[in-house]
XYZ file of C-alpha atoms in Angstrom:
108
model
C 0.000 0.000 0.000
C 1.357 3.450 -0.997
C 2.238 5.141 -4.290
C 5.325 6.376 -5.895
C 6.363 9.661 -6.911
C 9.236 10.373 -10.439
C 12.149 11.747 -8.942
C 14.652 12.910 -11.839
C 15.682 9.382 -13.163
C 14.739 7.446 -9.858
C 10.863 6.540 -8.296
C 10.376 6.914 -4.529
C 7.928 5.016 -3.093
C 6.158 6.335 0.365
C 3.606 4.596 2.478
C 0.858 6.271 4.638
C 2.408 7.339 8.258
C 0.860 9.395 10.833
C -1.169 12.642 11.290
C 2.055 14.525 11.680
C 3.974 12.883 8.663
C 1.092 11.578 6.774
C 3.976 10.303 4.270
C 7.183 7.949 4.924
C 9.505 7.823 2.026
C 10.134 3.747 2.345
C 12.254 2.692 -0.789
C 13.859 4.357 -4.283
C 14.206 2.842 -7.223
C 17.387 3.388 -8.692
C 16.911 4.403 -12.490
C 13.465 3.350 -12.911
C 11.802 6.333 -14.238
C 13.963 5.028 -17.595
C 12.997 1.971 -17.552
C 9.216 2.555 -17.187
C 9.290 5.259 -19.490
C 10.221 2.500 -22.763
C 7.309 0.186 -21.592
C 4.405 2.278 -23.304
C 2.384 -0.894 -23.444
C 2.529 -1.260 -19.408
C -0.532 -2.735 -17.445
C 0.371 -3.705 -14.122
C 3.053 -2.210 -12.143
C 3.963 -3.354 -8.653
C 6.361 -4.118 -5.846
C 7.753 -6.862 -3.436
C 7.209 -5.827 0.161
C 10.897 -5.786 0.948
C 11.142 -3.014 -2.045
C 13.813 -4.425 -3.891
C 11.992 -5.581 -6.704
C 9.687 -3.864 -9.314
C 7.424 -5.734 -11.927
C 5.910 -4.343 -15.018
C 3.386 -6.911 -17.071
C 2.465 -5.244 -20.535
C -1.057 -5.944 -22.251
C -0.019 -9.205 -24.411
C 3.227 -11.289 -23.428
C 6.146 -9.165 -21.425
C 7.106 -9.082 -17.994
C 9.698 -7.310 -16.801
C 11.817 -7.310 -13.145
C 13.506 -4.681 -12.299
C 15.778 -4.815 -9.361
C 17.636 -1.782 -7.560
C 21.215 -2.664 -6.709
C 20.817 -1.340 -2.809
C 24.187 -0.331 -2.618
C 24.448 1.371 -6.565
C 22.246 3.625 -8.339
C 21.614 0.944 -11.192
C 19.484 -1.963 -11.240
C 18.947 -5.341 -13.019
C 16.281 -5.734 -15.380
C 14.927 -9.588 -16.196
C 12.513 -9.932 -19.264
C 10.166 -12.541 -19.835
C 8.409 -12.785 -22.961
C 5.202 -15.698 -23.009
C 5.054 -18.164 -25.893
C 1.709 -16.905 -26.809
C 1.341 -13.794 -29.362
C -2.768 -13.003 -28.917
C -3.649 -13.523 -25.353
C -3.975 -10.576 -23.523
C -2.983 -10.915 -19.831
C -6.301 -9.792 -17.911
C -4.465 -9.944 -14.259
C -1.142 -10.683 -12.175
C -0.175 -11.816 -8.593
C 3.064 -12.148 -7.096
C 4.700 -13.531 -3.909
C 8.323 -12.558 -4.336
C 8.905 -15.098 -1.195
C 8.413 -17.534 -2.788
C 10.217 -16.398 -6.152
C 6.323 -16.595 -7.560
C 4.258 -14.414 -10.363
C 0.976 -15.806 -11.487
C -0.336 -14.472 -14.941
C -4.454 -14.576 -15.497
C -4.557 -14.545 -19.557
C -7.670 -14.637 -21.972
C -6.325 -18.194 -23.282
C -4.585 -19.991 -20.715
């Protein structure tokens, strides 16, 4: 729960707080704003809850992973592309703990 924000190349990520400091900056994303920008076909966008890890599933048959390097400002980006060319992807869950991303398509 929370939203991120573009800052210059990187995306910051804050989660609600308290009445005080209704927003807590809780992770940045090294570099991502490029990245993100190239996927003009993006549906889903989320995060792992340890922040380390950002997926973007287009509407037909990429995923991508991007991962900050914690200690760098890069990041690692993993593609995946699905065997099937006309099956829209209609809806994604993850569980990064168990290294898991489920893909809900129109076909299979």
């Amino acid at each position: 729960k929370g939203f991120v924000v573009s800052h210059s190349v990187d995306a910051c990520h804050y989660t609600p707080d308290t009445l005080e400091n209704p927003w807590k900056h809780t992770a940045t994303f090294h570099a991502f704003n490029m990245v993100q920008a190239t996927k003009t076909q993006k549906k889903f966008m989320m995060t792992d809850g340890s922040f380390e890890c950002v997926t973007i599933v287009d509407i037909s048959r990429h995923v991508y992973i991007y991962c900050s390097q914690l200690d760098q400002s890069t990041g690692k980006l993993l593609v995946m592309t699905l065997d099937s060319d006309d099956s829209e992807i209609l809806g994604v869950f993850q569980n990064y703990e168990s290294n898991l991303i489920l893909l809900l398509t129109e076909k299979n």
